[in-house]
XYZ file of C-alpha atoms in Angstrom:
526
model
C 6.133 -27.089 10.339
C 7.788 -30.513 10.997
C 8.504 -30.655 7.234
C 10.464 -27.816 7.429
C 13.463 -30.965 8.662
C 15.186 -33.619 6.178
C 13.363 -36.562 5.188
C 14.793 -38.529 8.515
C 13.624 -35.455 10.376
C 16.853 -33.779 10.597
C 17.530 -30.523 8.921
C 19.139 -30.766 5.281
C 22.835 -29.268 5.632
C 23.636 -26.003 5.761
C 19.813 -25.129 6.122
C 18.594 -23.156 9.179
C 16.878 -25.260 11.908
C 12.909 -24.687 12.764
C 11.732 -24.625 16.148
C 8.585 -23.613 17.555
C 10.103 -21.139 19.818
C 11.069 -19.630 16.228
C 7.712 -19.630 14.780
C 6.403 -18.200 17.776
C 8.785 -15.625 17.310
C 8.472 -15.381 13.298
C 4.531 -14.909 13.747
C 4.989 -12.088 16.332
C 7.303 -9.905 13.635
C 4.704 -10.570 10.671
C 1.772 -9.670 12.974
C 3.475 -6.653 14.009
C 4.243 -5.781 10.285
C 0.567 -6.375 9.541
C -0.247 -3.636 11.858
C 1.901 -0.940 10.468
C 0.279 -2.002 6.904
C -2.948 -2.061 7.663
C -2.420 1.498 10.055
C -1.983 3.047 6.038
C -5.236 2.902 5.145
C -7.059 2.428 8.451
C -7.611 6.286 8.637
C -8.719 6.466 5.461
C -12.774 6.050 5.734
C -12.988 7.641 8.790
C -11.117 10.967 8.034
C -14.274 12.970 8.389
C -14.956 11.638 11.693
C -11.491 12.765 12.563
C -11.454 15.629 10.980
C -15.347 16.602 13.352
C -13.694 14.931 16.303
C -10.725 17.345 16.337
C -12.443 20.362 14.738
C -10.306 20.308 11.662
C -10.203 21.410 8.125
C -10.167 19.332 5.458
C -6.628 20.310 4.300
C -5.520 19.582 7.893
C -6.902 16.027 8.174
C -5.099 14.962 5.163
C -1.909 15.060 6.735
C -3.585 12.470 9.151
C -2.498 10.080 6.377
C 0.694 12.291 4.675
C 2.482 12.476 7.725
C 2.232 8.955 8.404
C 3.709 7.824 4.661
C 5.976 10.881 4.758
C 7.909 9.425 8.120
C 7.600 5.773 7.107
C 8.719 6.290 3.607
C 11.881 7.667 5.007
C 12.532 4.365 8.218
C 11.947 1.540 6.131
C 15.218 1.687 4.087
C 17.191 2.999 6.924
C 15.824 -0.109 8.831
C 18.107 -2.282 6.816
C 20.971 -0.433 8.467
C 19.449 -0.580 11.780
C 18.693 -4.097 12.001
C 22.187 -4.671 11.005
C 23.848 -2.854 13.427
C 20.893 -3.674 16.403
C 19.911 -6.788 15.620
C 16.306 -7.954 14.602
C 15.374 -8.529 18.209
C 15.885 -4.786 19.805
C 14.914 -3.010 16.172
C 11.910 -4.816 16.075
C 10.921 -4.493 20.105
C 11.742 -0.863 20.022
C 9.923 -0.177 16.996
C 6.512 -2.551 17.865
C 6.607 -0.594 21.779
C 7.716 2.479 20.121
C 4.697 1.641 17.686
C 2.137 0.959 20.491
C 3.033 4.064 22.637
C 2.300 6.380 19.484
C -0.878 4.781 18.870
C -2.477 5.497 21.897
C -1.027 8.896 21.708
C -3.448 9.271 18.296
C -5.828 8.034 20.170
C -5.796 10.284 22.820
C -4.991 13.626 20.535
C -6.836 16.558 21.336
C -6.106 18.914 18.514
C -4.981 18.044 15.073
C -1.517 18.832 15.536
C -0.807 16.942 17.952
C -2.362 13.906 15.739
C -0.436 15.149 12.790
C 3.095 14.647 15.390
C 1.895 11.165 16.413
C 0.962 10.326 13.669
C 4.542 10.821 12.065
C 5.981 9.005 15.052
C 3.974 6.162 14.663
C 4.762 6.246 10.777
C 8.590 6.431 11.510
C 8.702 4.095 14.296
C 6.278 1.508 12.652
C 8.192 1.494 9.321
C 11.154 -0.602 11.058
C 9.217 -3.574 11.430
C 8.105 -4.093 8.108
C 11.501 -4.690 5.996
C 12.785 -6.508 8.987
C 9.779 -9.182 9.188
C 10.250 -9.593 5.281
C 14.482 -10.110 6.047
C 13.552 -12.569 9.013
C 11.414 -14.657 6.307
C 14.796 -15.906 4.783
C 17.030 -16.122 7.864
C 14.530 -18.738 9.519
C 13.253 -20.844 7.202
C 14.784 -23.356 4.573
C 14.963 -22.200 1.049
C 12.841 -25.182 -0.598
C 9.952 -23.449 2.170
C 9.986 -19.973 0.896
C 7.427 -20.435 -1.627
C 4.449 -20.934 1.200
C 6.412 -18.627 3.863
C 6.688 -16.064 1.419
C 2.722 -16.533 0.422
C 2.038 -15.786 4.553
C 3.964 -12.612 4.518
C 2.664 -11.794 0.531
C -0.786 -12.396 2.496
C -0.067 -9.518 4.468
C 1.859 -6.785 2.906
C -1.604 -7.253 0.437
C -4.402 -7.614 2.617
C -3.230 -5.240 5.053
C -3.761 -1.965 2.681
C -6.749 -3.358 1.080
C -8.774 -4.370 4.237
C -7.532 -1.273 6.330
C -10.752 0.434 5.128
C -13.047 -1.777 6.244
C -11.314 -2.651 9.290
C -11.585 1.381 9.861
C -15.155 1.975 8.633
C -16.550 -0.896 11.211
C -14.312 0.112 13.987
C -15.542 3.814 13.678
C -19.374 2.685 12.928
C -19.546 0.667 16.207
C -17.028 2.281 18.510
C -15.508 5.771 17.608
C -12.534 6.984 15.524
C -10.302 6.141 18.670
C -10.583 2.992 18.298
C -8.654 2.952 14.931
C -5.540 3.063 17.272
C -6.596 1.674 20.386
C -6.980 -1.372 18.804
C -3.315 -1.770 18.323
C -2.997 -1.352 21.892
C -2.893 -4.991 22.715
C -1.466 -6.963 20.232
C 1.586 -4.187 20.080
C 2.395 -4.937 23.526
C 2.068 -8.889 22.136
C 3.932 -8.207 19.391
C 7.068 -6.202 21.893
C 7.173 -9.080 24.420
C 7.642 -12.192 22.115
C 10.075 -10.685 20.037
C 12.216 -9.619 23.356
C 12.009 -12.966 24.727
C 11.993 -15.603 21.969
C 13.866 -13.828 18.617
C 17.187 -15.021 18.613
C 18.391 -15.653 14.929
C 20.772 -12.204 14.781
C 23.098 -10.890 16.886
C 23.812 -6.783 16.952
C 27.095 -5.560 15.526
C 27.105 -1.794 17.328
C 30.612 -1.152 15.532
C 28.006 0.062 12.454
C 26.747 2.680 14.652
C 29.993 4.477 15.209
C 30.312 4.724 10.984
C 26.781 5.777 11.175
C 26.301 8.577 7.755
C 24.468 10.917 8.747
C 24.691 13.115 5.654
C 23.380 10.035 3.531
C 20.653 9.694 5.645
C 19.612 13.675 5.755
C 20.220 13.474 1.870
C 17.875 10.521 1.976
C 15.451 11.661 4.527
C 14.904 15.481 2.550
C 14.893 13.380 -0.866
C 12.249 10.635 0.047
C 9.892 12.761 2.149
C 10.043 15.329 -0.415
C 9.271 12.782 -2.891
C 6.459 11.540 -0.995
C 5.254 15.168 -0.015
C 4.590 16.173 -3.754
C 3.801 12.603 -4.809
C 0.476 13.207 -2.037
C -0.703 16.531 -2.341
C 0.508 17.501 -5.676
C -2.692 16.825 -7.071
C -4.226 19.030 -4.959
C -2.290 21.716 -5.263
C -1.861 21.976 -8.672
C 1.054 21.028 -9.241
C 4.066 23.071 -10.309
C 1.482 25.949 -9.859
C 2.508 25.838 -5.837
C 5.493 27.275 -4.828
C 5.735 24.836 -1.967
C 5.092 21.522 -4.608
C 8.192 23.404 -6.869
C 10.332 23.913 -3.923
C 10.219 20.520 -2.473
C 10.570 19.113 -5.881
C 13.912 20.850 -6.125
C 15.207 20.091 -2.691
C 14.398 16.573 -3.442
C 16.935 16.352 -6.493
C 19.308 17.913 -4.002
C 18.310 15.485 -1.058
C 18.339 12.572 -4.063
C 22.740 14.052 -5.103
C 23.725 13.920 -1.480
C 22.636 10.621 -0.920
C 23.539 9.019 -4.415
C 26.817 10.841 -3.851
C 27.206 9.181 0.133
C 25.993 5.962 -0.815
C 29.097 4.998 -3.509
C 31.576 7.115 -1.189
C 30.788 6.106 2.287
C 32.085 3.835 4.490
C 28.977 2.889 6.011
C 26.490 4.172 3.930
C 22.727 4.374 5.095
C 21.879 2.404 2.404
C 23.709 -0.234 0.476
C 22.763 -0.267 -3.509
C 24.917 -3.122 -4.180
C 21.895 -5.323 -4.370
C 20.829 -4.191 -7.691
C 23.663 -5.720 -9.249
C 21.246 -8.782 -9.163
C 19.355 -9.084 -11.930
C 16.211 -10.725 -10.385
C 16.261 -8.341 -7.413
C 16.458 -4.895 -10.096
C 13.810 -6.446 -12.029
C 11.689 -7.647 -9.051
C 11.799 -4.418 -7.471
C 10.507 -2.648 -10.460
C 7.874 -4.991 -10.463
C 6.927 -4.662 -7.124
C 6.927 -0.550 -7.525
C 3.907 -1.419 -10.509
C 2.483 -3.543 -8.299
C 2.039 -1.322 -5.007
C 0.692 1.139 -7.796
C -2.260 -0.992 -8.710
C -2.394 -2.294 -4.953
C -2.689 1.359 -3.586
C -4.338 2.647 -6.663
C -7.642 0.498 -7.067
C -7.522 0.129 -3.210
C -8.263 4.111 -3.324
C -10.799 4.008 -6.616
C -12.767 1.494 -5.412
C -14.259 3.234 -2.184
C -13.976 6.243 -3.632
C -16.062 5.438 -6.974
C -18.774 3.831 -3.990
C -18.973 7.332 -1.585
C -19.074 9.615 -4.122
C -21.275 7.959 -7.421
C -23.271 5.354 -4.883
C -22.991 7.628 -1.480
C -22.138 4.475 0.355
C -21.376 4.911 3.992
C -17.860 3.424 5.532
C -19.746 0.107 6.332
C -21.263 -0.331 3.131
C -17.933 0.408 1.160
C -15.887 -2.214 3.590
C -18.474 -4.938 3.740
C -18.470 -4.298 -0.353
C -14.563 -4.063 -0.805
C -13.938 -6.467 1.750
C -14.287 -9.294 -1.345
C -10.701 -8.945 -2.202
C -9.388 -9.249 1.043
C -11.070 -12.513 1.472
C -10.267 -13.976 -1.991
C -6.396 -13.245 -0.637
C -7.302 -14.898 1.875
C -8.553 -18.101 0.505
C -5.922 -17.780 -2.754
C -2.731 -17.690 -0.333
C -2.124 -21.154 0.376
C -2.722 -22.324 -3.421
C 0.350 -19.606 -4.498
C 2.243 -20.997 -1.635
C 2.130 -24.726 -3.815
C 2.203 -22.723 -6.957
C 5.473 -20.665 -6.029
C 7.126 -23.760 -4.747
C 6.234 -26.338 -7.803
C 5.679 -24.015 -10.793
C 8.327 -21.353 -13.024
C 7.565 -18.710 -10.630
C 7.746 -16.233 -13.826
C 4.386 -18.367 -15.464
C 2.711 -17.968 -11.916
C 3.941 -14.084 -12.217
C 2.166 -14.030 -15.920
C -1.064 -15.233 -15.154
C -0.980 -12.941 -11.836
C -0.662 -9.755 -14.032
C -2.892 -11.538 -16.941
C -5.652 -11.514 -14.209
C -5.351 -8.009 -13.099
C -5.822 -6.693 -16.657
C -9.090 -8.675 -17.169
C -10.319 -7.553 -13.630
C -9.741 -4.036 -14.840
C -11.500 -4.629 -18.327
C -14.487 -5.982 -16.642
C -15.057 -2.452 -15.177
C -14.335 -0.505 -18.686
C -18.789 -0.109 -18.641
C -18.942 1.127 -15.398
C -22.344 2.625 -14.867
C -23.666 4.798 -11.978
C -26.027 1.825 -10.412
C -22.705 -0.846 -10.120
C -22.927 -1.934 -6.364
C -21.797 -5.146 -4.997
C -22.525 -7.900 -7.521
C -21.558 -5.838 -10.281
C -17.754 -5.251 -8.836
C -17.835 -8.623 -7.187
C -16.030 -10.932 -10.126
C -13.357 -7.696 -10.747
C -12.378 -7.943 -6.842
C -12.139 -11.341 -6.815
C -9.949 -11.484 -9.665
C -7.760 -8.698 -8.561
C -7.495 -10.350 -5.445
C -6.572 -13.590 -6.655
C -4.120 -11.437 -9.485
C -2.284 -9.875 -6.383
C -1.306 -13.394 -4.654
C -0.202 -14.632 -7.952
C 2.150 -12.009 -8.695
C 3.370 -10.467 -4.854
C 4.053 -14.583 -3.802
C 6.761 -15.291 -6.498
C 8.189 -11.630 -6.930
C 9.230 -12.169 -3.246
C 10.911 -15.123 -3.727
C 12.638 -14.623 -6.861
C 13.602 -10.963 -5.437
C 15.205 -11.629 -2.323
C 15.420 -15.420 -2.357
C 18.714 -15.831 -3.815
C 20.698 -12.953 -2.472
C 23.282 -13.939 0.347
C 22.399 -13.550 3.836
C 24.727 -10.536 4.318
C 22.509 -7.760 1.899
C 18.595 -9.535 3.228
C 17.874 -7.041 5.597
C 19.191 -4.043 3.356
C 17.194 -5.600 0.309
C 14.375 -6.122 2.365
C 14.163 -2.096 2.959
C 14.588 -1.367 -0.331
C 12.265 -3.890 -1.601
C 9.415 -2.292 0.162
C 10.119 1.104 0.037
C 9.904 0.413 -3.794
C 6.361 -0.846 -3.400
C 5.172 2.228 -1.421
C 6.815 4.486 -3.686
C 4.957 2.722 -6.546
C 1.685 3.283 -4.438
C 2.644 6.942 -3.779
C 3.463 7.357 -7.591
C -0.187 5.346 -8.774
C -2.302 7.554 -6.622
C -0.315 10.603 -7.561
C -1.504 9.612 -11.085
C -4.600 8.110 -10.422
C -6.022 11.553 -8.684
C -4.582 13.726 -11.406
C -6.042 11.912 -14.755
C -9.552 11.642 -12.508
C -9.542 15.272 -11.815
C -8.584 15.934 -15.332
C -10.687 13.496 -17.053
C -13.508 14.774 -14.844
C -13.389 18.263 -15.903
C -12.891 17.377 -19.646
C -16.209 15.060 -19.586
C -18.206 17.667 -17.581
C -17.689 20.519 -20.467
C -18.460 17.798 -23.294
C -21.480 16.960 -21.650
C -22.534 20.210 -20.635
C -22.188 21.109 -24.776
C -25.077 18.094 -25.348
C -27.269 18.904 -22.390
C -28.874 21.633 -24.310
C -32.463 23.410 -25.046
C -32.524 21.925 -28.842
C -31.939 18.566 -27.494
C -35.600 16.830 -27.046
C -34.422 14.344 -24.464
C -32.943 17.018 -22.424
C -36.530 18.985 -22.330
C -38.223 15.607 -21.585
C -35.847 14.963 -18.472
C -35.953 18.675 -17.241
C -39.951 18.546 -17.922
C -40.070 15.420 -15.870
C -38.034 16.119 -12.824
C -39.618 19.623 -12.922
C -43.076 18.037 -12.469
C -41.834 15.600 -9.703
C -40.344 18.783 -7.762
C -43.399 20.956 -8.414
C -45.640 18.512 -6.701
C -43.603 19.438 -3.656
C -41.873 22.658 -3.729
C -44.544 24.804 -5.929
C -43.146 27.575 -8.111
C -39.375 26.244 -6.401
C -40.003 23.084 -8.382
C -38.368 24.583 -11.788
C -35.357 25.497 -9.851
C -34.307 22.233 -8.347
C -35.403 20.438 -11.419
C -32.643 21.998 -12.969
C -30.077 21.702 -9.764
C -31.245 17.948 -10.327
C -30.023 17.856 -13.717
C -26.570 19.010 -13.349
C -26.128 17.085 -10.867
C -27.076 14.320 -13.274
C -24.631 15.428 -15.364
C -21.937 16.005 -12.774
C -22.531 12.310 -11.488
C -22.398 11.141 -15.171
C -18.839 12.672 -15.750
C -17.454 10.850 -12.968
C -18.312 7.484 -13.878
C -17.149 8.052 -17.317
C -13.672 9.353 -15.341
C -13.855 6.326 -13.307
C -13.784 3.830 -16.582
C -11.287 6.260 -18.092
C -9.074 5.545 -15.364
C -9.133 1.578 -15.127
C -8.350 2.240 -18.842
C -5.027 3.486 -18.188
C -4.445 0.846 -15.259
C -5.492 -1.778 -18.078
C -2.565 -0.192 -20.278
C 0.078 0.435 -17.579
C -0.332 -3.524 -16.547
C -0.164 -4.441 -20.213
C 3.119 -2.794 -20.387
C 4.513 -3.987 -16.694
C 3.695 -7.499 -17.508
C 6.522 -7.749 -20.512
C 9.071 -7.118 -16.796
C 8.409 -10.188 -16.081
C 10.267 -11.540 -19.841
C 13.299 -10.473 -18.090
C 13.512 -12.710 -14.723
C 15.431 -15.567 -14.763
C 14.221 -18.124 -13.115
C 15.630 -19.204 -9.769
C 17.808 -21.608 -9.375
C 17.625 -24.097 -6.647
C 15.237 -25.291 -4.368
C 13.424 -21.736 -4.131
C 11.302 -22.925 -7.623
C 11.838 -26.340 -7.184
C 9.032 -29.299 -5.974
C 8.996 -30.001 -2.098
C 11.452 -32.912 -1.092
């Protein structure tokens, strides 16, 4: 990072000074921000073995994962408060030990409430090192170094979600479910003692804490949790058909006044809206919300089309979905060039022009697509997601002032996990729905007068015969609607990438109204 000086090796004026005892410390925050990522989806290919371990229901081991978005949904834009009035050094210690503590609390649970508590703690307490790792980004490093700075941290916010699955299937195939937080264990105590001791680029202004709002932030806390709440298990509810889905909707509109009403009337308010006066930051955060949609949203289709149509086991579905993660990988130092040497809105075009071929490639979906047949839509996606989370970041946050980074920051990224709350809301109903509708169209074909229908029922029937006798009839036709049940899906499945094909066709014409940076942000390396 020598280059991060003047040409004579001094710093440019006015530009914050690199040191390694900085970068140290600027690696520590974005590896503990990698672990509260990646602990989103971690849980989410082992739930069964959760769910057996703790002798839990199936509606109780989803609020493994609920409880977790629920609390962190609500700490990541109070963070920008926090970090104000802390400091980025004790917010970020606090939250990484606080982080590590709860973890091995999961991992020692014994019933599934007390995973469902810990779990919320280490949602809560996690979420306050993610907005302030993004914030820290600009407050260390030179503008004209964003571009490959931001690529690092677009790197992880990305890869995090997407290889938390595998990371989760292979740590549960090998070891147990425990180790899903054990493994934190470690690098969270890492993570606590290099911040304490090396971060140094903030100082705490506790004055904030004795204006502290804590109506906005109850208003906020009952609006965004209730949010998230319906946003999860609306689907599964039904809807507006639950009394608990309706009431939470309406004490969410109530949360949403209070803290609308605190945040233009306080003194202090928990959160500061002022930086959506910005044009690039209003639009970038919209994009950002369509983005976490597609980011969540295929990161859930994906495994899900490979258990239930393929019946792949956790390994099989991470070492298959594991191709977009490395194409990240390999794509993130090419956007960091790009975002510093290109019109960051082009680089944002062809990003979002790449994620609606990788979705029309799966439009023929069949039952028998394994690896090689989903390999060139992952690697495109993955590539797509560098190209557009890389100069969204920059154009975002990169030319607010110093004064409104760490608030932005917290509302930057609680727009992207809203976006993924909203996509998989969506996702999960039109599958459901789709489902259903293809299952009675099909079931109106599969019928006596049809000769290919007698052929397949005559054929499976002798197959079964040969083994189960007189029973042989009966499964034959268990077989078949299974066939037909397995046949709906898939033609769910392509249903749905259709309307992620549309909704990306639509969010791409955002990007029309960024204007491009000014300054060194966009501009070629000195």
């Amino acid at each position: 990072m020598a280059n991060a000086q003047g040409p004579q090796g001094a710093a440019l004026p006015g530009e914050p000074q690199v040191t390694p005892r900085r970068l140290i410390a600027f690696f520590a925050l974005i590896f503990g921000m990698f672990m509260a990522i990646l602990d989103i989806q971690i849980v989410s290919s082992s739930l069964s073995e959760i769910q057996a371990g703790l002798s839990a229901s199936a509606d109780e081991v989803s609020w493994v994962q609920t409880a977790y978005l629920i609390a962190e949904v609500v700490m990541i834009p109070l963070s920008g408060f926090l970090a104000r009035a802390l400091s980025t050094r004790y917010l970020f210690a606090a939250s990484a030990a606080g982080f590590t503590l709860a973890s091995l609390l999961c991992a020692t649970a014994t019933s599934i409430e007390q995973m469902i508590v810990y779990r919320a703690f280490q949602g809560f307490i996690g979420g306050g090192m993610i907005p302030t790792a993004f914030a820290a980004a600009y407050t260390i490093f030179p503008k004209r170094h964003q571009g490959p700075v931001m690529a690092l941290v677009g790197l992880v916010v990305t890869l995090a979600p997407t290889v938390g699955p595998t990371v989760g299937g292979y740590l549960t195939e090998l070891f147990s479910w425990h180790w899903l937080f054990l493994v934190n264990i470690v690098p969270g105590i890492a993570a606590t003692l290099l911040c304490w001791f090396l971060v140094d680029f903030d100082t705490p202004d506790f004055s904030l804490l004795r204006k502290f709002d804590v109506a906005g932030l109850a208003g906020m806390a009952v609006m965004l949790g209730s949010i998230e709440y319906v946003l999860e298990e609306g689907a599964k509810d039904d809807w507006f058909q639950s009394a608990t889905i309706s009431f939470l909707t309406f004490a969410a509109v109530l949360g949403g006044i209070l803290f609308f009403w605190r945040a233009f009337r306080a003194e202090q308010p928990v959160v500061d809206l002022n930086a959506y006066r910005d044009r690039n930051f209003a639009v970038g955060s919209m994009l950002t919300f369509m983005l976490g949609t597609v980011l969540y949203g295929l990161t859930y289709l994906y495994p899900l089309f490979l258990a239930q149509v393929r019946g792949f086991n956790s390994l099989e579905i991470g070492e298959t979905v594991f191709v977009t993660g490395a194409t990240m990988f390999l794509a993130a130092p090419v956007v960091g060039v790009l975002a510093r040497r290109v019109d960051p809105r082009l680089v944002v075009g062809t990003g979002f022009l790449f994620l609606i071929i990788s979705c029309l490639e799966l439009l023929p979906i069949t039952k028998d697509w394994g690896f090689w047949e989903l390999l060139a839509p992952q690697v495109l996606r993955g590539a797509a997601l560098m190209l557009c989370m890389v100069p969204i970041n920059v154009v975002s946050l990169g030319t607010l002032p110093p004064s409104q980074l760490k608030n932005a920051s917290g509302l930057f990224n609680l727009m992207r996990n809203l976006g993924g709350a909203v996509g998989l809301a969506v996702i999960v109903t039109t599958l459901n729905g789709r489902w259903d509708l293809h299952m009675e169209r099909l079931r109106e074909q599969v019928t006596w007068a049809r000769p290919s229908v007698v052929d397949t029922l005559n054929s499976l029937t002798a197959g079964f015969a040969a083994q189960l006798g007189p029973a042989g009839e009966l499964a034959a036709t268990k077989e078949l609607a299974l066939m037909v049940r397995q046949q709906a899906l898939v033609m769910a499945f392509a249903d749905v990438f259709l309307l992620v094909t549309v909704f990306l066709s639509f969010a791409a014409f955002l990007v029309l109204l960024v204007r491009k940076p000014a300054g060194a942000a966009a501009a070629p390396s000195h």
